[in-house]
Amino acid sequence: MNKKIIIRTLEKIALYMELKGENPFKVSAFRKAAQALELDQRSLDEIDDVTKLKGIGKGTGDVIIDLMENGKSSVLEELQEEVPKGLVPLMKLQGMGGKKIAKLYKELGIDSAESLKQACLDHQIQKLPGFGPKSEDKILKELMEFDSKPGRHPIWKTEEAVEFINGVLSEIKEVSEYSVAGSYRRTKETSKDLDFIVATAQPAVVKEQLLAALPIQETIASGDTKVSVTVEFQDPIDIDFRLVAPEEFVTALHHFTGSKDHNVKMRQLAKSQNKKISEYGVEQEDGTVATFASETDFYAHFGLPFIPPTVREDGRELDLLDDIPQLVELVDIQGDMHMHTTWSDGAHSLTEMIDACRAHNYNYMVITDHSEYLKVANGLTPERLLKQNAEIRELNKKYDDIEVLSGTEMDILPDGSLDFDDSVLEQLDFVIASIHSSFQQPQEQIMARLLTAMKNPHVDMIAHPTGRIVGQRGGYDPDMEQLLDWAKEYGKIVELNASPYRLDLAVEHLEMAQEKGVPVAINTDAHAIEQLDVMAIGVRHAQKAWLKKDNVVNTWPLEKLKEYLKK
DNA sequence: GCCGTTTTCGGCCCGACTGTTTTCAGTCG
């Protein structure tokens, strides 16, 4: 039995219990059990007694045993008989939870989105105790927009909204401090909505100016301290603003940065120290409330080091405090090993890219224009590549603050062959192999192509190994376990492409790479000098996978890197 | 349903907002 299936089943049971209107603590017990399994690195076979895990007891343990022995869960089956399947999607409706849905089912026999809609039209909903005309209108409106509302927004779309709002907030003089919070601050690759913390002594004034400055489609909530709106950018996106007093800024920022799991852990820790955390401060045993000048001070108050937002996810971070100083940071990055120039499809010349990298204080950089096959990107023929190579060698002599290495981003062709001969490749300092075509091939064929690149002794790195675009396309679906095993066997580097469009490898695959001892390079794949800045996003994405700087090759000094590439 | 050197029973993170109420339940983050 697959561990993932067990985790999903426990979560499903929790969901169905919620739809039944079950005791919320019982519901969360099943979610906690699922999480306990997920956080345990061991496979199912390696765990001899699941009930020994914290959070798994008799009830949830029996479900797991039932699943392992019979391949199904009788608990879930009974729930599914009791609770109509059509209720599940109703949980996605804004303002609807298990209790309300259970009531609708019990009182009116509503068992699907369709029957709910009809009940609204017949004005049956407002007759129910606890519901009213407003609820009925809201549900109907939500149901109409059901399919058109986008789910999660990829980071490359939200970036624009964040910059715009930062601009607005910086213009309001009553705002003393502000910051984006939530999953965006944690550098999740997608966000459901955006959260901003705004410190001000005059919340009413700020609220008014803020609402006036945004292209608001709809106001979801508008209280004294919390304003929720849907704003029209490329796509409509929900934004929460929290208006807090200046002294509360840090605790509010921490609270709304989350994650939820991180906050729960922090509050439990606080409680064990007889303190109480809320967004307004930390209440001490004597009833006084402490506030802080920085998040570093906030963590120090509990005897903790600063925990970066990127790792505030599943609660693991509080058990991995010793690993935090080893995490890769932007200041550790010594060079960028993947970028394009006007020789292929880049916007800036060789010297412009070099100067931009020098401005980033890099010690080295690699020019890696596209290869011949990629005609749309003006890929280099062997002749042009060798000419560029000579030019780079010549240019490199001019700089003593940076080493400019000569490389290529070579296509792995659909038939599995490589775009350049060994006689060409051997003249270069660094060879990237990557796939830009025939994504729809079956996995065996994709893997065969990758294997050719792996086996070529001149290839140093596989770029954007899955070809995905966050929130848009899945990529070519390689067998990642196999790919990483080969990378280990043949001594290849795998890329973390830092472009917010790609973030390829994804977090779970980066974790897998580190576990297997496969080195990672964080590169921008810049096609223009501004894009060199996405290194910061790449580094934060790497932190989410707990990548240590020693496992990131472009934190290494040039000599160490050269030594490694020789092998 | 899970957990426990303060507890085998009574907690389980905490607070804002809405829409329903006339003091509060449900939902959300």
Coordinates of C-alpha atoms (C1' of nucleotides) in Angstrom, one line a residue:
Chain A
M1 CA 0.0 0.0 0.0
N2 CA 1.3 3.4 -1.1
K3 CA 1.8 5.8 1.8
K4 CA 0.4 8.7 -0.3
I5 CA -2.9 6.8 -0.7
I6 CA -3.2 6.4 3.1
I7 CA -2.5 10.1 3.6
R8 CA -5.1 11.0 1.0
T9 CA -7.6 8.6 2.6
L10 CA -7.2 10.1 6.0
E11 CA -7.7 13.6 4.6
K12 CA -10.8 12.4 2.7
I13 CA -12.2 11.0 5.9
A14 CA -11.7 14.4 7.6
L15 CA -13.4 16.1 4.7
Y16 CA -16.4 13.8 4.8
M17 CA -16.6 14.2 8.6
E18 CA -16.6 17.9 8.2
L19 CA -19.5 17.6 5.7
K20 CA -21.3 15.7 8.3
G21 CA -20.9 18.5 10.7
E22 CA -18.7 16.4 13.0
N23 CA -16.8 17.7 16.0
P24 CA -14.0 19.9 14.5
F25 CA -11.4 18.5 16.9
K26 CA -12.2 15.0 15.7
V27 CA -11.9 16.2 12.1
S28 CA -8.6 17.8 12.8
A29 CA -7.4 14.7 14.5
F30 CA -7.6 12.9 11.1
R31 CA -5.8 15.7 9.4
K32 CA -3.1 15.6 12.0
A33 CA -2.7 11.9 11.6
A34 CA -2.3 12.4 7.8
Q35 CA 0.3 15.1 8.5
A36 CA 2.2 12.9 11.0
L37 CA 2.6 10.2 8.3
E38 CA 3.6 12.8 5.7
L39 CA 6.2 14.4 7.9
D40 CA 7.8 11.0 8.7
Q41 CA 10.5 10.4 6.2
R42 CA 10.4 6.7 6.5
S43 CA 8.4 4.5 4.1
L44 CA 5.5 2.5 5.4
D45 CA 7.5 -0.7 5.6
E46 CA 10.0 1.0 7.9
I47 CA 7.4 2.0 10.4
D48 CA 6.6 -1.0 12.5
D49 CA 3.9 0.6 14.6
V50 CA 2.1 3.6 13.2
T51 CA 0.3 4.3 16.5
K52 CA 3.7 5.2 18.0
L53 CA 3.7 8.3 15.9
K54 CA 2.5 11.4 17.7
G55 CA -1.0 12.2 16.4
I56 CA -1.9 8.7 15.4
G57 CA -3.9 6.7 18.0
K58 CA -6.3 3.9 18.1
G59 CA -9.0 5.3 15.7
T60 CA -6.7 6.6 13.0
G61 CA -4.3 3.7 13.4
D62 CA -7.2 1.3 12.7
V63 CA -8.0 3.1 9.5
I64 CA -4.4 2.7 8.4
I65 CA -4.3 -1.0 9.3
D66 CA -7.6 -1.5 7.5
L67 CA -6.1 0.2 4.4
M68 CA -2.9 -1.9 4.5
E69 CA -4.7 -5.2 5.0
N70 CA -7.8 -4.7 2.8
G71 CA -6.7 -2.0 0.4
K72 CA -9.7 0.1 1.4
S73 CA -11.2 1.9 4.4
S74 CA -14.5 0.8 5.8
V75 CA -14.7 4.0 7.8
L76 CA -14.5 6.1 4.6
E77 CA -16.9 3.8 2.8
E78 CA -19.5 4.3 5.5
L79 CA -19.0 8.0 5.4
Q80 CA -19.4 8.0 1.6
E81 CA -22.7 6.1 2.0
E82 CA -24.0 8.7 4.5
V83 CA -22.7 11.8 2.8
P84 CA -23.6 12.6 -0.8
K85 CA -20.6 13.1 -3.1
G86 CA -22.1 16.3 -4.5
L87 CA -21.5 18.1 -1.2
V88 CA -17.8 17.9 -1.6
P89 CA -17.4 20.8 -4.1
L90 CA -19.7 23.0 -2.0
M91 CA -16.8 23.3 0.5
K92 CA -15.1 25.5 -2.0
L93 CA -17.8 28.2 -1.8
Q94 CA -16.7 31.2 0.1
G95 CA -18.3 31.3 3.6
M96 CA -19.6 27.8 3.4
G97 CA -18.2 25.2 5.8
G98 CA -19.1 21.7 7.0
K99 CA -21.7 22.9 9.5
K100 CA -23.7 24.9 7.1
I101 CA -23.6 22.3 4.3
A102 CA -24.7 19.6 6.7
K103 CA -27.6 21.7 7.8
L104 CA -28.6 22.3 4.1
Y105 CA -28.5 18.6 3.5
K106 CA -30.4 17.7 6.6
E107 CA -33.1 20.3 6.4
L108 CA -33.6 20.7 2.7
G109 CA -32.1 17.6 1.2
I110 CA -29.5 19.6 -0.8
D111 CA -27.0 17.1 -2.2
S112 CA -25.3 19.0 -5.1
A113 CA -24.5 22.4 -6.5
E114 CA -27.4 22.0 -8.8
S115 CA -30.0 21.4 -6.0
L116 CA -28.5 24.2 -3.9
K117 CA -28.9 26.6 -6.8
Q118 CA -32.6 25.6 -7.2
A119 CA -33.2 26.0 -3.5
C120 CA -31.8 29.5 -3.7
L121 CA -34.0 30.4 -6.6
D122 CA -37.0 29.0 -4.7
H123 CA -36.0 31.1 -1.7
Q124 CA -35.9 28.1 0.5
I125 CA -32.5 29.0 2.0
Q126 CA -33.5 32.2 3.8
K127 CA -36.3 30.3 5.7
L128 CA -33.7 28.2 7.5
P129 CA -32.7 29.3 11.0
G130 CA -29.2 30.8 10.9
F131 CA -29.5 31.7 7.2
G132 CA -31.2 34.8 5.8
P133 CA -31.7 36.7 2.5
K134 CA -28.1 37.9 2.4
S135 CA -26.8 34.3 2.8
E136 CA -29.1 33.2 0.0
D137 CA -27.9 35.9 -2.4
K138 CA -24.3 35.3 -1.6
I139 CA -24.6 31.5 -2.2
L140 CA -26.3 32.1 -5.5
K141 CA -23.7 34.6 -6.6
E142 CA -20.9 32.2 -5.6
L143 CA -22.5 29.4 -7.4
M144 CA -22.7 31.4 -10.6
E145 CA -19.0 32.3 -10.5
F146 CA -18.0 28.8 -9.5
D147 CA -16.2 27.7 -12.6
S148 CA -14.9 31.1 -13.7
K149 CA -12.9 31.9 -10.5
P150 CA -9.2 31.1 -10.8
G151 CA -7.9 28.9 -8.0
R152 CA -4.3 29.6 -7.1
H153 CA -2.2 32.3 -8.8
P154 CA 1.4 31.5 -9.9
I155 CA 4.1 33.7 -8.5
W156 CA 4.9 35.3 -11.9
K157 CA 1.4 36.7 -12.0
T158 CA 1.2 37.9 -8.4
E159 CA 4.6 39.6 -8.6
E160 CA 3.1 42.4 -10.6
A161 CA 0.2 42.9 -8.2
V162 CA 2.6 43.0 -5.2
E163 CA 4.7 45.6 -6.9
F164 CA 1.7 47.7 -7.7
I165 CA 0.4 47.6 -4.2
N166 CA 3.8 48.2 -2.6
G167 CA 3.8 51.4 -4.8
V168 CA 0.4 52.4 -3.5
L169 CA 1.3 51.9 0.1
S170 CA 4.6 53.8 -0.2
E171 CA 2.6 56.8 -1.4
I172 CA 0.3 57.0 1.6
K173 CA 2.0 59.2 4.2
E174 CA 0.0 57.9 7.2
V175 CA 1.5 54.4 6.6
S176 CA 4.6 54.0 8.8
E177 CA 5.5 50.5 7.7
Y178 CA 4.1 47.8 5.3
S179 CA 4.9 44.4 4.0
V180 CA 3.4 41.7 1.9
A181 CA 2.9 38.6 4.1
G182 CA 1.2 35.2 3.5
S183 CA 2.3 32.5 1.1
Y184 CA 3.8 35.1 -1.2
R185 CA 6.3 36.2 1.5
R186 CA 7.1 32.5 2.1
T187 CA 7.8 32.2 -1.7
K188 CA 5.3 29.6 -2.4
E189 CA 5.1 29.0 -6.1
T190 CA 1.4 29.8 -6.1
S191 CA -0.8 31.8 -3.8
K192 CA -4.5 31.7 -3.2
D193 CA -4.6 35.4 -2.3
L194 CA -2.3 38.2 -1.2
D195 CA -1.9 39.5 2.4
F196 CA -0.5 42.9 3.3
I197 CA 0.3 44.2 6.8
V198 CA 0.0 47.9 7.1
A199 CA 1.2 49.8 10.2
T200 CA -0.6 53.1 10.8
A201 CA -1.9 55.2 13.7
Q202 CA -4.8 56.3 11.4
P203 CA -6.4 53.2 10.1
A204 CA -9.6 54.9 8.8
V205 CA -7.6 57.4 6.7
V206 CA -5.4 54.7 5.3
K207 CA -8.3 52.4 4.5
E208 CA -10.0 55.1 2.6
Q209 CA -7.0 56.0 0.5
L210 CA -6.1 52.4 -0.1
L211 CA -9.6 51.5 -1.4
A212 CA -9.6 54.6 -3.6
A213 CA -6.2 53.7 -5.2
L214 CA -7.1 50.1 -6.2
P215 CA -9.1 48.7 -9.2
I216 CA -11.5 47.0 -6.9
Q217 CA -14.0 44.6 -8.4
E218 CA -15.7 43.6 -5.1
T219 CA -15.3 44.2 -1.4
I220 CA -15.6 40.9 0.5
A221 CA -15.1 42.3 4.0
S222 CA -14.4 45.8 5.3
G223 CA -13.9 46.1 9.1
D224 CA -11.8 48.4 11.2
T225 CA -8.6 46.4 11.0
K226 CA -9.3 44.0 8.1
V227 CA -10.2 44.8 4.6
S228 CA -10.7 42.0 2.0
V229 CA -11.2 42.9 -1.6
T230 CA -11.1 41.3 -5.1
V231 CA -8.8 43.4 -7.3
E232 CA -8.7 43.4 -11.1
F233 CA -5.2 42.8 -12.3
Q234 CA -4.4 40.4 -15.2
D235 CA -6.8 38.1 -13.4
P236 CA -8.9 39.1 -10.5
I237 CA -7.1 38.3 -7.2
D238 CA -8.3 38.5 -3.6
I239 CA -6.2 40.7 -1.3
D240 CA -6.4 41.0 2.5
F241 CA -5.1 44.1 4.2
R242 CA -4.6 44.2 7.9
L243 CA -4.3 47.6 9.4
V244 CA -2.4 47.5 12.7
A245 CA -0.9 49.9 15.2
P246 CA 2.9 50.5 14.5
E247 CA 4.0 48.6 17.6
E248 CA 2.0 45.6 16.5
F249 CA 3.6 45.4 13.1
V250 CA 6.1 42.7 13.7
T251 CA 3.7 40.3 15.5
A252 CA 1.0 40.9 12.9
L253 CA 3.6 40.3 10.1
H254 CA 4.6 37.1 11.7
H255 CA 1.0 36.0 12.3
F256 CA -0.1 36.7 8.7
T257 CA 3.0 35.3 7.1
G258 CA 2.1 31.9 8.6
S259 CA 2.0 29.2 7.6
K260 CA -0.9 28.1 9.6
D261 CA 1.0 25.1 10.8
H262 CA 4.0 27.2 11.8
N263 CA 1.7 29.5 13.8
V264 CA 0.1 26.6 15.6
K265 CA 3.5 25.3 16.6
M266 CA 4.6 28.7 17.8
R267 CA 1.5 29.1 19.9
Q268 CA 1.9 25.7 21.4
L269 CA 5.5 26.6 22.3
A270 CA 4.4 29.9 23.7
K271 CA 1.8 28.2 25.8
S272 CA 4.4 25.9 27.3
Q273 CA 6.2 29.0 28.4
N274 CA 2.9 30.4 29.9
K275 CA 2.7 33.0 27.1
K276 CA 0.1 33.7 24.5
I277 CA 0.7 34.7 20.9
S278 CA -1.7 36.7 18.9
E279 CA -1.3 39.1 16.0
Y280 CA -1.2 42.0 18.5
G281 CA 1.7 40.8 20.6
V282 CA 2.8 38.2 23.1
E283 CA 0.8 38.1 26.3
Q284 CA 3.0 37.4 29.3
E285 CA 2.1 35.5 32.5
D286 CA 1.4 38.7 34.3
G287 CA -1.0 39.9 31.6
T288 CA 1.3 42.5 30.0
V289 CA 1.7 42.3 26.2
A290 CA 5.2 42.4 24.7
T291 CA 5.7 43.7 21.2
F292 CA 8.9 43.6 19.1
A293 CA 11.1 45.7 16.8
S294 CA 11.9 42.8 14.5
E295 CA 11.0 39.2 13.8
T296 CA 14.5 38.3 15.0
D297 CA 13.6 39.8 18.4
F298 CA 10.2 38.0 18.3
Y299 CA 11.8 34.6 17.9
A300 CA 14.6 35.4 20.4
H301 CA 11.8 36.0 22.9
F302 CA 11.1 32.3 22.8
G303 CA 14.7 31.3 22.7
L304 CA 14.7 30.6 19.0
P305 CA 17.0 31.8 16.2
F306 CA 15.4 33.7 13.3
I307 CA 13.4 31.4 11.1
P308 CA 13.2 32.6 7.5
P309 CA 9.7 32.9 6.1
T310 CA 10.6 30.4 3.3
V311 CA 10.8 27.5 5.8
R312 CA 7.8 28.4 7.9
E313 CA 5.7 25.6 6.4
D314 CA 4.8 22.3 8.0
G315 CA 6.1 22.8 11.5
R316 CA 9.3 20.8 10.8
E317 CA 11.3 24.0 11.0
L318 CA 11.0 24.1 14.8
D319 CA 12.8 20.7 14.9
L320 CA 15.4 21.6 12.4
L321 CA 16.8 24.7 14.0
D322 CA 20.4 23.5 13.6
D323 CA 20.0 23.3 9.8
I324 CA 18.9 26.9 9.4
P325 CA 22.4 28.4 9.4
Q326 CA 23.4 26.0 6.7
L327 CA 20.7 27.0 4.3
V328 CA 21.8 28.6 1.1
E329 CA 21.4 32.4 1.0
L330 CA 21.6 35.0 -1.7
V331 CA 25.0 36.3 -0.3
D332 CA 26.5 32.8 -0.8
I333 CA 25.9 32.9 -4.6
Q334 CA 29.2 33.4 -6.4
G335 CA 28.1 33.1 -10.0
D336 CA 25.3 32.5 -12.5
M337 CA 25.8 29.6 -14.8
H338 CA 23.0 30.0 -17.3
M339 CA 22.3 33.1 -19.3
H340 CA 21.7 34.3 -22.9
T341 CA 22.9 37.2 -25.0
T342 CA 22.1 38.8 -28.4
W343 CA 24.1 35.9 -30.0
S344 CA 20.9 33.9 -29.6
D345 CA 17.6 35.2 -28.1
G346 CA 18.9 37.4 -25.3
A347 CA 18.3 41.1 -25.2
H348 CA 21.7 42.2 -24.2
S349 CA 25.2 41.9 -25.6
L350 CA 28.1 39.9 -24.1
T351 CA 29.7 42.9 -22.5
E352 CA 26.4 44.2 -21.1
M353 CA 25.7 40.8 -19.5
I354 CA 29.3 40.8 -18.1
D355 CA 28.9 44.2 -16.6
A356 CA 25.6 43.3 -15.1
C357 CA 27.1 40.2 -13.5
R358 CA 30.0 42.3 -12.1
A359 CA 27.4 44.6 -10.6
H360 CA 26.0 41.6 -8.8
N361 CA 29.5 41.1 -7.4
Y362 CA 29.8 37.6 -8.9
N363 CA 33.2 36.0 -9.1
Y364 CA 32.3 34.0 -12.2
M365 CA 29.6 33.6 -14.8
V366 CA 28.9 31.4 -17.8
I367 CA 27.5 32.5 -21.2
T368 CA 25.2 29.8 -22.4
D369 CA 23.4 30.7 -25.6
H370 CA 21.1 28.3 -27.4
S371 CA 22.3 25.7 -29.9
E372 CA 21.6 25.3 -33.6
Y373 CA 18.4 23.2 -33.3
L374 CA 16.5 26.0 -31.6
K375 CA 15.9 28.1 -34.7
V376 CA 13.2 30.3 -33.1
A377 CA 15.8 31.4 -30.5
N378 CA 18.5 32.0 -33.2
G379 CA 20.5 29.1 -31.9
L380 CA 24.2 29.1 -32.6
T381 CA 25.7 26.8 -35.3
P382 CA 29.0 25.1 -34.3
E383 CA 30.9 27.8 -36.3
R384 CA 29.2 30.7 -34.5
L385 CA 29.6 29.0 -31.1
L386 CA 33.3 28.6 -31.6
K387 CA 33.5 32.2 -32.8
Q388 CA 31.7 33.3 -29.6
N389 CA 34.0 31.0 -27.6
A390 CA 37.0 32.8 -29.0
E391 CA 35.4 36.2 -28.3
I392 CA 34.7 35.3 -24.7
R393 CA 38.3 34.1 -24.2
E394 CA 39.5 37.4 -25.5
L395 CA 37.0 39.5 -23.4
N396 CA 37.8 37.5 -20.3
K397 CA 41.3 38.9 -20.3
K398 CA 40.0 42.4 -19.8
Y399 CA 38.4 41.7 -16.4
D400 CA 40.2 40.9 -13.2
D401 CA 37.1 41.0 -11.0
I402 CA 35.2 38.3 -12.8
E403 CA 35.9 35.1 -14.7
V404 CA 33.8 34.7 -17.8
L405 CA 33.3 31.1 -18.7
S406 CA 32.3 29.9 -22.2
G407 CA 29.4 27.5 -22.4
T408 CA 26.3 26.5 -24.3
E409 CA 22.7 25.5 -23.6
M410 CA 22.6 22.6 -26.0
D411 CA 19.3 21.0 -27.1
I412 CA 18.6 17.3 -26.6
L413 CA 16.9 16.6 -29.9
P414 CA 13.6 14.7 -30.2
D415 CA 15.4 11.7 -31.6
G416 CA 17.7 11.6 -28.6
S417 CA 20.8 12.9 -30.2
L418 CA 22.7 16.0 -29.0
D419 CA 23.0 19.2 -31.0
F420 CA 26.8 19.4 -31.0
D421 CA 29.6 16.9 -31.6
D422 CA 32.1 16.1 -28.8
S423 CA 34.8 17.9 -30.8
V424 CA 32.9 21.1 -30.3
L425 CA 31.8 20.5 -26.7
E426 CA 35.3 19.7 -25.5
Q427 CA 36.4 23.3 -26.3
L428 CA 33.9 24.7 -23.8
D429 CA 34.1 25.3 -20.1
F430 CA 30.5 24.4 -19.3
V431 CA 27.9 22.4 -21.2
I432 CA 24.2 22.5 -20.3
A433 CA 21.9 20.0 -21.9
S434 CA 18.2 20.7 -22.0
I435 CA 14.9 19.7 -23.7
H436 CA 12.9 22.3 -25.5
S437 CA 10.9 20.2 -27.9
S438 CA 8.5 17.2 -28.2
F439 CA 7.3 17.4 -24.6
Q440 CA 4.4 15.1 -25.4
Q441 CA 6.7 12.0 -26.0
P442 CA 6.0 9.1 -23.8
Q443 CA 8.1 9.0 -20.6
E444 CA 10.4 6.2 -21.9
Q445 CA 11.4 8.3 -24.9
I446 CA 11.9 11.4 -22.8
M447 CA 14.1 9.3 -20.4
A448 CA 16.1 7.9 -23.3
R449 CA 16.8 11.4 -24.5
L450 CA 18.0 12.4 -21.0
L451 CA 20.1 9.3 -20.7
T452 CA 22.1 10.3 -23.8
A453 CA 22.9 13.6 -22.2
M454 CA 23.8 11.9 -18.9
K455 CA 26.2 9.6 -20.6
N456 CA 28.0 12.3 -22.6
P457 CA 31.2 13.1 -20.6
H458 CA 31.2 16.7 -21.8
V459 CA 27.7 17.5 -20.4
D460 CA 27.9 19.1 -17.0
M461 CA 24.3 20.0 -16.1
I462 CA 20.7 19.3 -17.0
A463 CA 18.8 22.6 -17.2
H464 CA 15.1 23.0 -16.1
P465 CA 14.8 19.2 -15.8
T466 CA 11.0 19.0 -16.1
G467 CA 10.2 21.8 -18.5
R468 CA 7.3 22.9 -16.5
I469 CA 5.8 26.4 -16.4
V470 CA 4.3 27.1 -12.9
G471 CA 0.5 27.0 -13.0
Q472 CA 0.5 26.6 -16.8
R473 CA 2.0 23.5 -18.1
G474 CA 3.3 20.4 -16.4
G475 CA 6.4 19.8 -18.6
Y476 CA 7.5 16.5 -20.1
D477 CA 7.1 14.4 -16.9
P478 CA 10.4 12.7 -16.5
D479 CA 10.8 9.9 -13.9
M480 CA 12.5 12.1 -11.4
E481 CA 13.8 9.3 -9.2
Q482 CA 15.5 7.7 -12.2
L483 CA 16.8 11.1 -13.5
L484 CA 18.4 11.9 -10.2
D485 CA 19.9 8.4 -9.8
W486 CA 21.5 8.9 -13.2
A487 CA 22.7 12.4 -12.3
K488 CA 24.4 10.8 -9.3
E489 CA 25.9 7.9 -11.3
Y490 CA 27.2 10.1 -14.1
G491 CA 28.3 13.1 -11.9
K492 CA 25.9 15.6 -13.4
I493 CA 24.6 18.8 -11.8
V494 CA 20.8 19.4 -11.9
E495 CA 19.5 22.9 -12.3
L496 CA 17.1 24.9 -10.1
N497 CA 16.0 27.4 -12.8
A498 CA 15.2 30.5 -10.8
S499 CA 12.8 32.1 -13.3
P500 CA 9.5 32.5 -11.5
Y501 CA 7.9 31.0 -14.6
R502 CA 9.8 27.8 -14.1
L503 CA 11.1 27.2 -10.6
D504 CA 12.3 23.9 -12.1
L505 CA 13.1 21.7 -10.2
A506 CA 10.2 21.9 -7.8
V507 CA 10.6 21.8 -4.0
E508 CA 9.9 18.1 -3.6
H509 CA 12.4 17.2 -6.3
L510 CA 15.1 19.4 -4.9
E511 CA 14.6 17.6 -1.6
M512 CA 15.0 14.4 -3.4
A513 CA 18.2 15.6 -5.1
Q514 CA 19.8 16.7 -1.8
E515 CA 18.9 13.4 -0.2
K516 CA 20.5 11.5 -3.1
G517 CA 23.6 13.7 -3.0
V518 CA 23.1 15.3 -6.4
P519 CA 24.5 18.8 -6.6
V520 CA 22.3 21.7 -7.6
A521 CA 23.0 24.9 -9.5
I522 CA 20.7 27.9 -9.0
N523 CA 20.7 29.8 -12.3
T524 CA 18.6 32.6 -13.7
D525 CA 18.5 31.6 -17.4
A526 CA 18.5 35.4 -17.9
H527 CA 17.6 36.7 -21.3
A528 CA 18.1 40.3 -20.2
I529 CA 20.1 42.0 -17.5
E530 CA 17.1 42.6 -15.2
Q531 CA 16.4 38.9 -15.2
L532 CA 19.6 38.3 -13.3
D533 CA 17.7 39.5 -10.3
V534 CA 15.5 36.4 -10.1
M535 CA 18.4 34.7 -8.4
A536 CA 16.8 35.9 -5.2
I537 CA 13.6 34.0 -5.9
G538 CA 15.6 30.9 -6.9
V539 CA 17.5 31.0 -3.6
R540 CA 14.3 31.4 -1.6
H541 CA 12.8 28.5 -3.5
A542 CA 15.8 26.4 -2.7
Q543 CA 15.4 27.2 1.0
K544 CA 11.9 25.8 0.9
A545 CA 13.6 22.5 0.0
W546 CA 16.1 23.0 2.9
L547 CA 19.0 23.1 0.3
K548 CA 22.3 23.5 2.1
K549 CA 24.8 25.9 0.6
D550 CA 27.4 23.0 0.3
N551 CA 25.1 21.3 -2.1
V552 CA 24.7 24.3 -4.4
V553 CA 27.6 24.4 -6.7
N554 CA 27.5 28.1 -7.5
T555 CA 28.1 29.0 -3.9
W556 CA 31.5 27.3 -4.4
P557 CA 34.7 29.2 -5.1
L558 CA 35.7 29.1 -8.8
E559 CA 38.6 26.8 -8.1
K560 CA 36.5 24.2 -6.4
L561 CA 33.9 24.4 -9.2
K562 CA 36.6 24.0 -11.9
E563 CA 38.0 21.0 -10.0
Y564 CA 34.5 19.4 -9.9
L565 CA 33.8 20.1 -13.6
K566 CA 37.1 18.3 -14.6
K567 CA 35.9 15.0 -13.2
Chain B
dG1 C1' -10.0 11.4 17.8
dC2 C1' -5.6 12.4 20.5
dC3 C1' -3.0 13.5 24.4
dG4 C1' -1.0 13.8 29.4
dT5 C1' 5.4 14.9 35.6
dT6 C1' 0.0 19.9 36.9
dT7 C1' -4.7 16.1 33.8
dT8 C1' -7.3 9.1 31.8
dC9 C1' -11.2 14.0 31.4
dG10 C1' -11.1 18.2 29.4
dG11 C1' -8.8 20.5 26.7
dC12 C1' -7.3 21.0 21.7
dC13 C1' -4.2 28.4 18.6
dC14 C1' -6.4 32.8 18.4
dG15 C1' -9.1 36.6 16.9
dA16 C1' -11.9 39.3 13.1
dC17 C1' -15.8 39.6 10.4
dT18 C1' -20.4 38.5 8.7
dG19 C1' -25.0 37.6 9.1
dT20 C1' -27.8 36.1 11.9
dT21 C1' -29.2 37.5 15.9
dT22 C1' -30.5 40.5 20.6
dT23 C1' -25.7 37.5 22.4
dC24 C1' -23.7 34.3 19.0
dA25 C1' -22.4 30.5 15.6
dG26 C1' -19.9 29.7 11.6
dT27 C1' -16.1 30.6 8.7
dC28 C1' -11.6 32.1 7.6
dG29 C1' -6.7 32.7 7.8

